PDB file of C-alpha atoms in Angstrom:
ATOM      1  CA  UNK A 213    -117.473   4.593  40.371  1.00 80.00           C
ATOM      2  CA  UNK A 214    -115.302   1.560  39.577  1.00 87.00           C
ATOM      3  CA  UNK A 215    -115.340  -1.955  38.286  1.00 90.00           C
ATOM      4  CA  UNK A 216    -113.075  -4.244  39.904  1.00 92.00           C
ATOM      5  CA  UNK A 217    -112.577  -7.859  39.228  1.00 93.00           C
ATOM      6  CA  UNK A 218    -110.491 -10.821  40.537  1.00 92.00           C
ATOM      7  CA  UNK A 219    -109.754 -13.390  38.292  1.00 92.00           C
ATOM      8  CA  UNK A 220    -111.157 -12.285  35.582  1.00 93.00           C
ATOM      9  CA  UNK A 221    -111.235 -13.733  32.022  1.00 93.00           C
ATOM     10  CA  UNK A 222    -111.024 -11.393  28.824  1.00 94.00           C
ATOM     11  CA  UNK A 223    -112.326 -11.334  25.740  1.00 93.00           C
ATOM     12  CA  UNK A 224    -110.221  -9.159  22.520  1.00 93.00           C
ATOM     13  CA  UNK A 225    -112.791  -8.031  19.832  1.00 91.00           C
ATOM     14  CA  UNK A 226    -110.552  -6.316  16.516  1.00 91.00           C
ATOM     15  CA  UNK A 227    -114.174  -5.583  15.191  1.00 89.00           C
ATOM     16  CA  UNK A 228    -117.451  -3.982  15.850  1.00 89.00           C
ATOM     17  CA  UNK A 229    -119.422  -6.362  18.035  1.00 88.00           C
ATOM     18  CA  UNK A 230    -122.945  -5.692  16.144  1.00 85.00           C
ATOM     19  CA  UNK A 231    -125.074  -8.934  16.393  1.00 81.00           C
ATOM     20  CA  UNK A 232    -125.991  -9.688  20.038  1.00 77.00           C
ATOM     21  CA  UNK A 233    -126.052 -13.462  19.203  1.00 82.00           C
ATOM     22  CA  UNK A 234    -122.488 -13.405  18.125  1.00 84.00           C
ATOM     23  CA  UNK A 235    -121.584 -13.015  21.885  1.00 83.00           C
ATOM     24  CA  UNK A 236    -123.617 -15.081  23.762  1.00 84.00           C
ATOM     25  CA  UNK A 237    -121.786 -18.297  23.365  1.00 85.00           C
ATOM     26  CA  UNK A 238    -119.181 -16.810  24.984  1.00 87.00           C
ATOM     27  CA  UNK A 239    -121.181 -15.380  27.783  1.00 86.00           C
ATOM     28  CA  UNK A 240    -122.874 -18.598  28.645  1.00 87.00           C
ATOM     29  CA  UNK A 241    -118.999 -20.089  28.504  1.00 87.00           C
ATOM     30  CA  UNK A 242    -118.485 -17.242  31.263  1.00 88.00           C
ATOM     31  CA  UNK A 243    -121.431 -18.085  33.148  1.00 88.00           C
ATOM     32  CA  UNK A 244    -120.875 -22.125  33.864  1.00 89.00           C
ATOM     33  CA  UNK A 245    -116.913 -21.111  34.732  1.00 89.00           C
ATOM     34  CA  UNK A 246    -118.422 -18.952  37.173  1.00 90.00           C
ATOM     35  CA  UNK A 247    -115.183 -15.596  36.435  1.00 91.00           C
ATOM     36  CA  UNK A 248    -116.339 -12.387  35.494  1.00 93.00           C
ATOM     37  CA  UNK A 249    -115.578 -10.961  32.259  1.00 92.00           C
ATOM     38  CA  UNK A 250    -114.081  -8.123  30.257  1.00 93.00           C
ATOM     39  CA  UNK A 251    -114.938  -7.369  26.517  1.00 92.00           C
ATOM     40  CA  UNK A 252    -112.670  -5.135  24.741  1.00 93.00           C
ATOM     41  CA  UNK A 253    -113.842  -4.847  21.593  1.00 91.00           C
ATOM     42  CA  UNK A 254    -113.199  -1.781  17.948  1.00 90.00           C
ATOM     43  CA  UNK A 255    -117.044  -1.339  19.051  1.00 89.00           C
ATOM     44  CA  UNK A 256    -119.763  -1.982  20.898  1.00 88.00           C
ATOM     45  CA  UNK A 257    -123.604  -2.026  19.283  1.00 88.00           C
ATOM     46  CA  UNK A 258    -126.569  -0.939  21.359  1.00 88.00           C
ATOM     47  CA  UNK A 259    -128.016  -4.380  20.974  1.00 85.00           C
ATOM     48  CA  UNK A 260    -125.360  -6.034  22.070  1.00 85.00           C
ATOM     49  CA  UNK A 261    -124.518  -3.978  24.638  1.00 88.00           C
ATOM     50  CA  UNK A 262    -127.992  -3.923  26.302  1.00 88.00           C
ATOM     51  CA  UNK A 263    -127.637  -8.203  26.008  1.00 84.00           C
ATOM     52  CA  UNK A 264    -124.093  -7.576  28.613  1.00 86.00           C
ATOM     53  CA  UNK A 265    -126.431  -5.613  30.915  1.00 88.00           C
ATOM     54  CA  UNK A 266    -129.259  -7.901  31.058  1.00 87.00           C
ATOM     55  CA  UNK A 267    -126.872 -10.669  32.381  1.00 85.00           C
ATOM     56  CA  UNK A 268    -125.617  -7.876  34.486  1.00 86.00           C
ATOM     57  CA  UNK A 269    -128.737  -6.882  36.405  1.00 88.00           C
ATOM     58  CA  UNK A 270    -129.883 -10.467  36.719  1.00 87.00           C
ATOM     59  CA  UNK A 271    -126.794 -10.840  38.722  1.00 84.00           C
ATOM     60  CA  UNK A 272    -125.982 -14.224  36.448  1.00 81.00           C
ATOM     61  CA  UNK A 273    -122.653 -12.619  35.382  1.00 86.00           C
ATOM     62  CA  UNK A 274    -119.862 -10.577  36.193  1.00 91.00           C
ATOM     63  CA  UNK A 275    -119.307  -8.149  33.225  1.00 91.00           C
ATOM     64  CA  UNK A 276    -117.840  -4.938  31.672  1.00 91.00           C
ATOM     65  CA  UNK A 277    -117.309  -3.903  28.477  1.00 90.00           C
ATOM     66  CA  UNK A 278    -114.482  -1.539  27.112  1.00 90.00           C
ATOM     67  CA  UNK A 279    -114.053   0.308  23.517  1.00 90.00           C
ATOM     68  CA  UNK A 280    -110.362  -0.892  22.905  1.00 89.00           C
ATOM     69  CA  UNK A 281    -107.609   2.191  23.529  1.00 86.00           C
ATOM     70  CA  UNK A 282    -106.199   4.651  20.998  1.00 84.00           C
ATOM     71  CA  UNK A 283    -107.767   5.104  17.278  1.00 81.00           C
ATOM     72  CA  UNK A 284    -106.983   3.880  14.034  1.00 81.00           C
ATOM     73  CA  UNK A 285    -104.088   1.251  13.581  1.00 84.00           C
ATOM     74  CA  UNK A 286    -103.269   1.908  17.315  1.00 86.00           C
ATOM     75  CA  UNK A 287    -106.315  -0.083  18.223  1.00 89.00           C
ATOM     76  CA  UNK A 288    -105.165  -3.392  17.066  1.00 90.00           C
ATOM     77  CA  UNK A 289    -101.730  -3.171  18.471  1.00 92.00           C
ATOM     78  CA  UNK A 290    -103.448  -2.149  21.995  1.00 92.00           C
ATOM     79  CA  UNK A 291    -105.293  -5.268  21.383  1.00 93.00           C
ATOM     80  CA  UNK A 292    -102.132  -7.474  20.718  1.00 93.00           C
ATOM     81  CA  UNK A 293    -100.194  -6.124  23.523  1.00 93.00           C
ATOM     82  CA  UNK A 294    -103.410  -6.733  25.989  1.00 93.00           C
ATOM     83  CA  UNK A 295    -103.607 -10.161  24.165  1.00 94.00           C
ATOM     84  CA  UNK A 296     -99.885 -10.863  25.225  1.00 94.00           C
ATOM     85  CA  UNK A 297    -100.134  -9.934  28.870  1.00 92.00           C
ATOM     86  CA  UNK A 298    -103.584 -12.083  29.494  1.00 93.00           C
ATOM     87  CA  UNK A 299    -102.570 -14.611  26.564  1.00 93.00           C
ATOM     88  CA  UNK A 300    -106.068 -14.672  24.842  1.00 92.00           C
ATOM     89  CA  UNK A 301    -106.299 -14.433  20.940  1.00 92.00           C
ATOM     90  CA  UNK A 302    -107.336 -11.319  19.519  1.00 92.00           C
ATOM     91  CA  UNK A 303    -110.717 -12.324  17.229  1.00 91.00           C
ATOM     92  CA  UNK A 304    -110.257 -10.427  13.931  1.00 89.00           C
ATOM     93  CA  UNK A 305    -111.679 -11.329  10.844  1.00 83.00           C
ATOM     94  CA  UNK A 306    -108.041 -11.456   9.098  1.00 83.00           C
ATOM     95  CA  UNK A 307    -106.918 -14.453  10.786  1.00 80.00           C
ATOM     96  CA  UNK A 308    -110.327 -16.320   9.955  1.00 83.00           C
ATOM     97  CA  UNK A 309    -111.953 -15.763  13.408  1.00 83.00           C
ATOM     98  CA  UNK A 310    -115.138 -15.119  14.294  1.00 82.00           C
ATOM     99  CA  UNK A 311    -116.977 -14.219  17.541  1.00 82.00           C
ATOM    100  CA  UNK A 312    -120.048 -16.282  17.129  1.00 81.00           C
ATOM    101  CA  UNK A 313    -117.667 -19.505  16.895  1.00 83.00           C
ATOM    102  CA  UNK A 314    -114.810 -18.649  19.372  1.00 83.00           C
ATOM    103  CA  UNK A 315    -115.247 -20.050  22.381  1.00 84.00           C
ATOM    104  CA  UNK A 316    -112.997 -20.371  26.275  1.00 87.00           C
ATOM    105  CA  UNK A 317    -110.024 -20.936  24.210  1.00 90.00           C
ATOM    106  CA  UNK A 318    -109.644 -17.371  22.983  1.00 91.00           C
ATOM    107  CA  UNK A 319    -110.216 -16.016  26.295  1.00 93.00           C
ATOM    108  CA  UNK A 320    -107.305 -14.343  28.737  1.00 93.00           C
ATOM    109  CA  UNK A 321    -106.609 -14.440  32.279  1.00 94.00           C
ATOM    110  CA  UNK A 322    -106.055 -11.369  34.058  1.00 93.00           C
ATOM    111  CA  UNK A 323    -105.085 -11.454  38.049  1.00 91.00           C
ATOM    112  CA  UNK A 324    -107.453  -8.393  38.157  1.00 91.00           C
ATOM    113  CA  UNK A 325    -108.527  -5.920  36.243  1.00 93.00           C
ATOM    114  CA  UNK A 326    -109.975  -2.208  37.380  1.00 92.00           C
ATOM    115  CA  UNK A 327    -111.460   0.082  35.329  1.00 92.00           C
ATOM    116  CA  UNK A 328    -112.808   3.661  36.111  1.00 89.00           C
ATOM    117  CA  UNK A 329    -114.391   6.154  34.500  1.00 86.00           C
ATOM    118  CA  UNK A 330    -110.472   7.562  33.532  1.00 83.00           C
ATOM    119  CA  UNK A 331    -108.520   4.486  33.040  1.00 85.00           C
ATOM    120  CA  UNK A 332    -108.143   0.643  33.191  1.00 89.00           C
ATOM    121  CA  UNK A 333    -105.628  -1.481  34.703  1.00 89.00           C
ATOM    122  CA  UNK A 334    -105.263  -5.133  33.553  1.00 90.00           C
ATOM    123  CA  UNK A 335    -102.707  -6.839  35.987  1.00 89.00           C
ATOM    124  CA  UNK A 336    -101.454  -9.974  34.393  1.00 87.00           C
ATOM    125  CA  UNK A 337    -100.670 -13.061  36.661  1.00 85.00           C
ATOM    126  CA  UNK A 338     -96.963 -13.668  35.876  1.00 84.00           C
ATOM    127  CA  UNK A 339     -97.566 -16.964  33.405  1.00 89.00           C
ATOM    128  CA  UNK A 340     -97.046 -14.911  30.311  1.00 90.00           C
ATOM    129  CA  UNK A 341     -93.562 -12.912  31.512  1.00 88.00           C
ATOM    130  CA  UNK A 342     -91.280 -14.295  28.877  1.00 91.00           C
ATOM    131  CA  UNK A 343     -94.033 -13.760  26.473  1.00 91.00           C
ATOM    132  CA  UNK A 344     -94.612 -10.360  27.389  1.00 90.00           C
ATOM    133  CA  UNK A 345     -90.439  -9.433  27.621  1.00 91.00           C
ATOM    134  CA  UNK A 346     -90.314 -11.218  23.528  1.00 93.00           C
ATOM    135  CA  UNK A 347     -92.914  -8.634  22.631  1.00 92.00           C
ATOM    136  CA  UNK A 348     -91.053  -5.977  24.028  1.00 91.00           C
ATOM    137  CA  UNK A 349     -87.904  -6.384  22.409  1.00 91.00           C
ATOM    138  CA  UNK A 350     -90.044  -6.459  19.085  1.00 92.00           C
ATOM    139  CA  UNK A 351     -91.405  -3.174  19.659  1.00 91.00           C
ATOM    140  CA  UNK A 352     -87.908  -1.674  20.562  1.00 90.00           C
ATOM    141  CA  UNK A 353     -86.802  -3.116  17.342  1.00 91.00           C
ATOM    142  CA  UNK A 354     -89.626  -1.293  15.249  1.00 90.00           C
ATOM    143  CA  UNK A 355     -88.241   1.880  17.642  1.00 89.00           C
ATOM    144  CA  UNK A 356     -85.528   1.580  15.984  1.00 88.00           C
ATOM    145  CA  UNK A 357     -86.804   1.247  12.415  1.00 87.00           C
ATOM    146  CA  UNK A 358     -89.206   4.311  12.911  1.00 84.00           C
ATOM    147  CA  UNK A 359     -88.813   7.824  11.197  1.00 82.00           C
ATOM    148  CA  UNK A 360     -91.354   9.380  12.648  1.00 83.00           C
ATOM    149  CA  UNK A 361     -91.071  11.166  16.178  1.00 82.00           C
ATOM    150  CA  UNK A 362     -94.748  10.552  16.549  1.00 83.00           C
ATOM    151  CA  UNK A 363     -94.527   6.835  15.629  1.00 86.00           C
ATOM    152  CA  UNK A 364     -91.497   6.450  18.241  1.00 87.00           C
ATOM    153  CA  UNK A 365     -93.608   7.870  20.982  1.00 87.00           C
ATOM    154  CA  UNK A 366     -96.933   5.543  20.656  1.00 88.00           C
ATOM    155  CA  UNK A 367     -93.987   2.773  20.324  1.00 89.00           C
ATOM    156  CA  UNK A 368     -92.155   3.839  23.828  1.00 88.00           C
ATOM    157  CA  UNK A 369     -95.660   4.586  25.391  1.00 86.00           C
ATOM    158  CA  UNK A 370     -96.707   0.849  24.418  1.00 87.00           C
ATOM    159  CA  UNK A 371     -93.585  -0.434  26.202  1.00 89.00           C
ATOM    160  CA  UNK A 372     -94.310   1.914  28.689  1.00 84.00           C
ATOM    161  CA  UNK A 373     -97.687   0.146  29.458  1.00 85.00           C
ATOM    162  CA  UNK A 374     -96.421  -3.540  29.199  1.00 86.00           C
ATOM    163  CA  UNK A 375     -93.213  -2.749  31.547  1.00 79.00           C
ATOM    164  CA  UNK A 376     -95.080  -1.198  34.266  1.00 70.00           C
ATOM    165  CA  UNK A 377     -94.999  -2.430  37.346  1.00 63.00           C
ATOM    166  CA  UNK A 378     -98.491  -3.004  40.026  1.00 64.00           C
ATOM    167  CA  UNK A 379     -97.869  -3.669  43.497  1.00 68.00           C
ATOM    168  CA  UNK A 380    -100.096  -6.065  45.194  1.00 70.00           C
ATOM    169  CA  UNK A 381    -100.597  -5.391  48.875  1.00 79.00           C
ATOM    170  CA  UNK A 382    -102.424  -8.467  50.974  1.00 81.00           C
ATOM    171  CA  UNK A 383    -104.062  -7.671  54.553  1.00 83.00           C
ATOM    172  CA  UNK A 384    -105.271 -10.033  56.680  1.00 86.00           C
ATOM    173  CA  UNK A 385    -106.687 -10.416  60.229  1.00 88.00           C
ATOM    174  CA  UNK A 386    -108.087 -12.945  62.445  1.00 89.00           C
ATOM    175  CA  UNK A 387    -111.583 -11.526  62.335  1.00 91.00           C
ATOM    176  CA  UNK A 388    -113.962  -9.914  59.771  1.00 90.00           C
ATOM    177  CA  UNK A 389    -114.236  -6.833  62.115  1.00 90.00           C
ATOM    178  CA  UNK A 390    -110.370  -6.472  62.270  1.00 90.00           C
ATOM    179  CA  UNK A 391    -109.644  -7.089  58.569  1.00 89.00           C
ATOM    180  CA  UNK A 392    -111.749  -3.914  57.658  1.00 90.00           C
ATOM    181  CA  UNK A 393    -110.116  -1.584  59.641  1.00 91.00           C
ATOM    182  CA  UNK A 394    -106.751  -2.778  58.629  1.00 91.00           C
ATOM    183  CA  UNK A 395    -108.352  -2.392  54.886  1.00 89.00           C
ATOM    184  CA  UNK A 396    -109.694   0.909  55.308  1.00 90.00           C
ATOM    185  CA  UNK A 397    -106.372   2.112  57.069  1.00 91.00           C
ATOM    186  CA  UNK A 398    -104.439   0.766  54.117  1.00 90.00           C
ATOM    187  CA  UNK A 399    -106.315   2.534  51.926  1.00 87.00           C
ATOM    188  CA  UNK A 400    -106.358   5.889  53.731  1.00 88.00           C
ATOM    189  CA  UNK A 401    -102.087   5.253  53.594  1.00 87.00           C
ATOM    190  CA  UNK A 402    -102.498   3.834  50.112  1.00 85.00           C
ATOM    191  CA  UNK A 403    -104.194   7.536  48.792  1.00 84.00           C
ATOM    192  CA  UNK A 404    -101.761   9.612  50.805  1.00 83.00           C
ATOM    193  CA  UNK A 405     -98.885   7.908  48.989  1.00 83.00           C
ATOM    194  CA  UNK A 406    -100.868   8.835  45.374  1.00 80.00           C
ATOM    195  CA  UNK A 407    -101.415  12.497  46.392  1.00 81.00           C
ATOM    196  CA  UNK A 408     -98.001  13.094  47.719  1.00 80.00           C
ATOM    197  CA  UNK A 409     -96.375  11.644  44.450  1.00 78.00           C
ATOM    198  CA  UNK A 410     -98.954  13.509  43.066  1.00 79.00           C
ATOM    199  CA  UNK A 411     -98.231  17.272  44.334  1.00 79.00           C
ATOM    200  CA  UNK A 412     -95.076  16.728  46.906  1.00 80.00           C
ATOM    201  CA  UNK A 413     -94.873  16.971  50.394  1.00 77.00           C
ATOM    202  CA  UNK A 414     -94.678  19.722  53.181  1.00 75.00           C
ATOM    203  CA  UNK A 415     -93.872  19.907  56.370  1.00 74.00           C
ATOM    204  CA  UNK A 416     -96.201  18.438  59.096  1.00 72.00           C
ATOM    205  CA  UNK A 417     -96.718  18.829  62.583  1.00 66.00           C
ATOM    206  CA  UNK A 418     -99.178  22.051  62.301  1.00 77.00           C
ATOM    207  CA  UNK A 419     -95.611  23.801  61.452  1.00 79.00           C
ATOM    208  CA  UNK A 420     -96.613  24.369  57.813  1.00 80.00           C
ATOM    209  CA  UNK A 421     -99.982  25.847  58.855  1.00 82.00           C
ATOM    210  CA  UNK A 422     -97.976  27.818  61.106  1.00 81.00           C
ATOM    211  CA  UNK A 423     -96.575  29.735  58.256  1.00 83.00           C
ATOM    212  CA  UNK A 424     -98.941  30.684  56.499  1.00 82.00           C
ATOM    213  CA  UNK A 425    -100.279  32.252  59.239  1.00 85.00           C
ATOM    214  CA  UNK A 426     -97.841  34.667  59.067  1.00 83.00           C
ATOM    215  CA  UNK A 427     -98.847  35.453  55.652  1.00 85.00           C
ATOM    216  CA  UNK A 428    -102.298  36.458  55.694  1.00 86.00           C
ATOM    217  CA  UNK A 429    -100.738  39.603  57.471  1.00 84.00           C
ATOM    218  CA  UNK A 430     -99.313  40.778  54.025  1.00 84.00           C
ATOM    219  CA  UNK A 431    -102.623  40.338  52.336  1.00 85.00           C
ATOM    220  CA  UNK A 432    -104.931  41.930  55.163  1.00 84.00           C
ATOM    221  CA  UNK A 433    -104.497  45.725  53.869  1.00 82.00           C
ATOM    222  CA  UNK A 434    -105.880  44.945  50.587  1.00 85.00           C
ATOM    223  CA  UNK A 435    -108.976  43.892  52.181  1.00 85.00           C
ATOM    224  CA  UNK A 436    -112.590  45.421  52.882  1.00 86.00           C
ATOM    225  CA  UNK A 437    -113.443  45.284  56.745  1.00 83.00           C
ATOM    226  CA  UNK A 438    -115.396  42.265  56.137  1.00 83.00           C
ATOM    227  CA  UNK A 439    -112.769  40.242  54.487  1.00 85.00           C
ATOM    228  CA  UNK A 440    -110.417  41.173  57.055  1.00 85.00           C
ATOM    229  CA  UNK A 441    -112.629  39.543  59.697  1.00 86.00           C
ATOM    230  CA  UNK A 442    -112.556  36.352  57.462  1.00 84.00           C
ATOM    231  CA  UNK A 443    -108.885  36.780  57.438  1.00 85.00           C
ATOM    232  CA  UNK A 444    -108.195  36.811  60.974  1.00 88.00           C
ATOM    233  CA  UNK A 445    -110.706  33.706  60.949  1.00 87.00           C
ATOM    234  CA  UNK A 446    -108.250  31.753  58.601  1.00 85.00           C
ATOM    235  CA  UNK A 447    -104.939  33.101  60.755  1.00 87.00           C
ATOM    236  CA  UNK A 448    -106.706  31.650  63.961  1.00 87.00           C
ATOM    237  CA  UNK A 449    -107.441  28.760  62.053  1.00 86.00           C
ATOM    238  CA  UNK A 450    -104.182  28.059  60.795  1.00 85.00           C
ATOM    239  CA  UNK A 451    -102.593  28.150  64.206  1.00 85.00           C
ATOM    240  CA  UNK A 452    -104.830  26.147  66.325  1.00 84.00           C
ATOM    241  CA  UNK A 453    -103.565  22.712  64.928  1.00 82.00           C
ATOM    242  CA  UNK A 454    -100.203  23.223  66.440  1.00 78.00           C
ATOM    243  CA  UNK A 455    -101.284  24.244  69.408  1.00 80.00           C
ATOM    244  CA  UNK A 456    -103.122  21.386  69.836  1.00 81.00           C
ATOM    245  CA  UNK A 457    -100.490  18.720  68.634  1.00 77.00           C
ATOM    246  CA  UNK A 458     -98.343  20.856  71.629  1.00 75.00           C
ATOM    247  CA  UNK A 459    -101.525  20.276  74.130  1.00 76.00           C
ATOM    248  CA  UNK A 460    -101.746  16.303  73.155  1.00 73.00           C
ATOM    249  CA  UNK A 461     -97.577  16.180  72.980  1.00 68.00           C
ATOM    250  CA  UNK A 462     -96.936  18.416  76.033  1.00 61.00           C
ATOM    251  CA  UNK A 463     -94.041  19.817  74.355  1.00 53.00           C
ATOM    252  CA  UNK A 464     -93.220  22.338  71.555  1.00 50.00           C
ATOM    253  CA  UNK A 465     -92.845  21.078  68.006  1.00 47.00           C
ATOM    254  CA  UNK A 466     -91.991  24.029  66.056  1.00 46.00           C
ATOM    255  CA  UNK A 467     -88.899  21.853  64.966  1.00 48.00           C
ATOM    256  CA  UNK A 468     -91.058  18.857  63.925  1.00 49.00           C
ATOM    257  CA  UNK A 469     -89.634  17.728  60.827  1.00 53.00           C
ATOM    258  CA  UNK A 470     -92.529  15.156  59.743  1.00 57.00           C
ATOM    259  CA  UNK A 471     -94.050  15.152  56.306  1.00 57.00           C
ATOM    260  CA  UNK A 472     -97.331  15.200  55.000  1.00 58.00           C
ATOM    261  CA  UNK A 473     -99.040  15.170  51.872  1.00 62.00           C
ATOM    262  CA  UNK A 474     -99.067  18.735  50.106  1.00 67.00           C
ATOM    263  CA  UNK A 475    -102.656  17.598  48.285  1.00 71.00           C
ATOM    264  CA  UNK A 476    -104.449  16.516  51.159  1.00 70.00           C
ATOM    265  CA  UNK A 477    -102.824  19.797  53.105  1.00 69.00           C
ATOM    266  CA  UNK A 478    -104.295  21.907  50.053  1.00 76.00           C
ATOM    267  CA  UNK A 479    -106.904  20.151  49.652  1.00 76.00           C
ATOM    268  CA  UNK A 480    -108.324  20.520  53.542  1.00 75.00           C
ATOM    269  CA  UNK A 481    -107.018  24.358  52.985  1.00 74.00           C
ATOM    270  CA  UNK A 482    -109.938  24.741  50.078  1.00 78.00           C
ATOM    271  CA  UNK A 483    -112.787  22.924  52.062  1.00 77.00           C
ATOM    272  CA  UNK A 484    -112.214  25.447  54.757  1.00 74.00           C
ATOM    273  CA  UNK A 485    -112.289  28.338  52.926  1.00 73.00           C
ATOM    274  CA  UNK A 486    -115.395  26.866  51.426  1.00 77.00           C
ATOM    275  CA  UNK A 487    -116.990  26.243  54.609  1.00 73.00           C
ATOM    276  CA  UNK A 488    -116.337  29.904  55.726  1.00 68.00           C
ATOM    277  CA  UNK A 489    -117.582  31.601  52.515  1.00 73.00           C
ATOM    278  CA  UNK A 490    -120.773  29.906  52.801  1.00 74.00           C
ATOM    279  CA  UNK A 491    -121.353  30.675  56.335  1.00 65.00           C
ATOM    280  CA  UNK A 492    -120.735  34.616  55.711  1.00 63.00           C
ATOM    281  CA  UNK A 493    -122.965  34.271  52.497  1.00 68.00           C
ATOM    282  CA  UNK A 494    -125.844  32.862  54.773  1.00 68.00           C
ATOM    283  CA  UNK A 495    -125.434  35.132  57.409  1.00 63.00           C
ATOM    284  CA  UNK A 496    -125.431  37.905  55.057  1.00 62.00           C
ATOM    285  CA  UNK A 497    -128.784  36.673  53.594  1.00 55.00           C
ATOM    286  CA  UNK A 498    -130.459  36.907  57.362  1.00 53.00           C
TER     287      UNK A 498
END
């Protein structure tokens, strides 16, 4: 459930995008440059949004469409930053733009862009740095003017956005076949990374599991016979990955001092206990 785009050109909107027809010079601009294409835009109409996923399901053009960030006057300095980083022009009726006239010239560049149902990156490709560090020190300055500890904080959290770094990791291989797995594996290290910054580490090596073996002991008397037979499950359950790192290692590794994510540890920990309940609630029903 995510867009992602390479490349991509965008389009800034400081209005409600109500007549379909407005758009579709830009569009057709889109289509014979052959890039996909963001729309951020105050609002998007019904009609004009079911024009974006025509082109979509025709397969003529790459497109998304976003409501612009924040509310109020927070959505037209969203716009300018996003206008700084990709170096389009913002269409707003203020500065005697309109959509229906605007055409490749108002458009940004953004190295890629991904958008899910939670967030959107825009990753700009370097050409507008000094631009982006001017616009900076402007909002540090108006930091600095501010009374309000609320105004401060949608200040800093606007820097926040525009100084952030994104890491771009290229993988390659010598075959189709090869560059996959290398992708996929990647990935897999790429997620681990996010969950442990996300909940910590633990110890690896089976040796956490190990421990909280130990613990179901202190829990077992304040179980009914039944859950104590699930709890003896769990303890055997918990132990068994050690043993079998120690069968593939051929040595002990109680010391073992690796780490592991604490969210994928947890997260295997639920889908176990999941597993079990279900098969004692089916067996019950029989």
């Amino acid at each position: 459930m995510a867009v992602e785009f390479d490349h991509c050109k965008l389009l800034l909107v400081d209005m409600k995008i109500a007549n379909a027809e407005d758009i579709v010079g830009v569009i057709e601009v889109a289509i014979r440059g052959g890039y996909p294409l963001l729309v951020i835009a105050q609002e998007i109409d019904l009609e004009a949004l079911a024009i974006l996923v025509g082109y979509k399901r025709r397969g003529a053009l790459k497109i998304a469409a976003l409501k612009a960030p924040g509310f109020g006057e927070l959505k037209s300095q969203y716009l300018d930053d996003i206008a700084i980083l990709t170096g389009a022009t913002v269409i707003r009726e203020e500065v005697g733009l309109s959509l229906d006239k605007s055409g490749k010239e108002v458009l940004g560049h953004a190295a890629k862009v991904v958008l899910t149902k939670e967030s959107s990156t825009i990753v700009g490709d370097g050409s507008t740095h000094d631009a982006v560090q001017k616009h900076v020190t402007q909002i540090k300055n108006l930091i600095e003017q501010a009374e309000q500890g609320y105004e401060k904080e949608k200040l800093n959290e606007r820097i926040s956005k525009l100084s952030a770094g994104v890491a771009v990791i290229q993988v390659g291989a010598q075959t189709e076949a090869k560059l996959k797995e290398k992708k996929l594996r990647v990935e897999d290290a790429l997620n681990a990374t996010k969950a442990a910054v996300e909940e910590g580490v633990v110890v690896g090596g089976g040796c956490i599991l190990l421990h909280l073996a130990s613990k179901v002991d202190v829990i077992k008397d304040s179980l009914d016979d039944e859950e104590k037979v699930g709890a003896d499950i769990v303890k055997r359950g918990l132990t068994y990955p050690l043993k079998r790192i120690s069968e593939n290692a051929g040595e002990k590794v109680l010391a073992n001092e690796d780490l592991m994510a604490a969210k994928v540890l947890r997260c295997c920990l639920e889908n176990s206990v999941k597993v079990l309940r279900t098969f004692f609630m089916s067996h019950q029903g029989a």
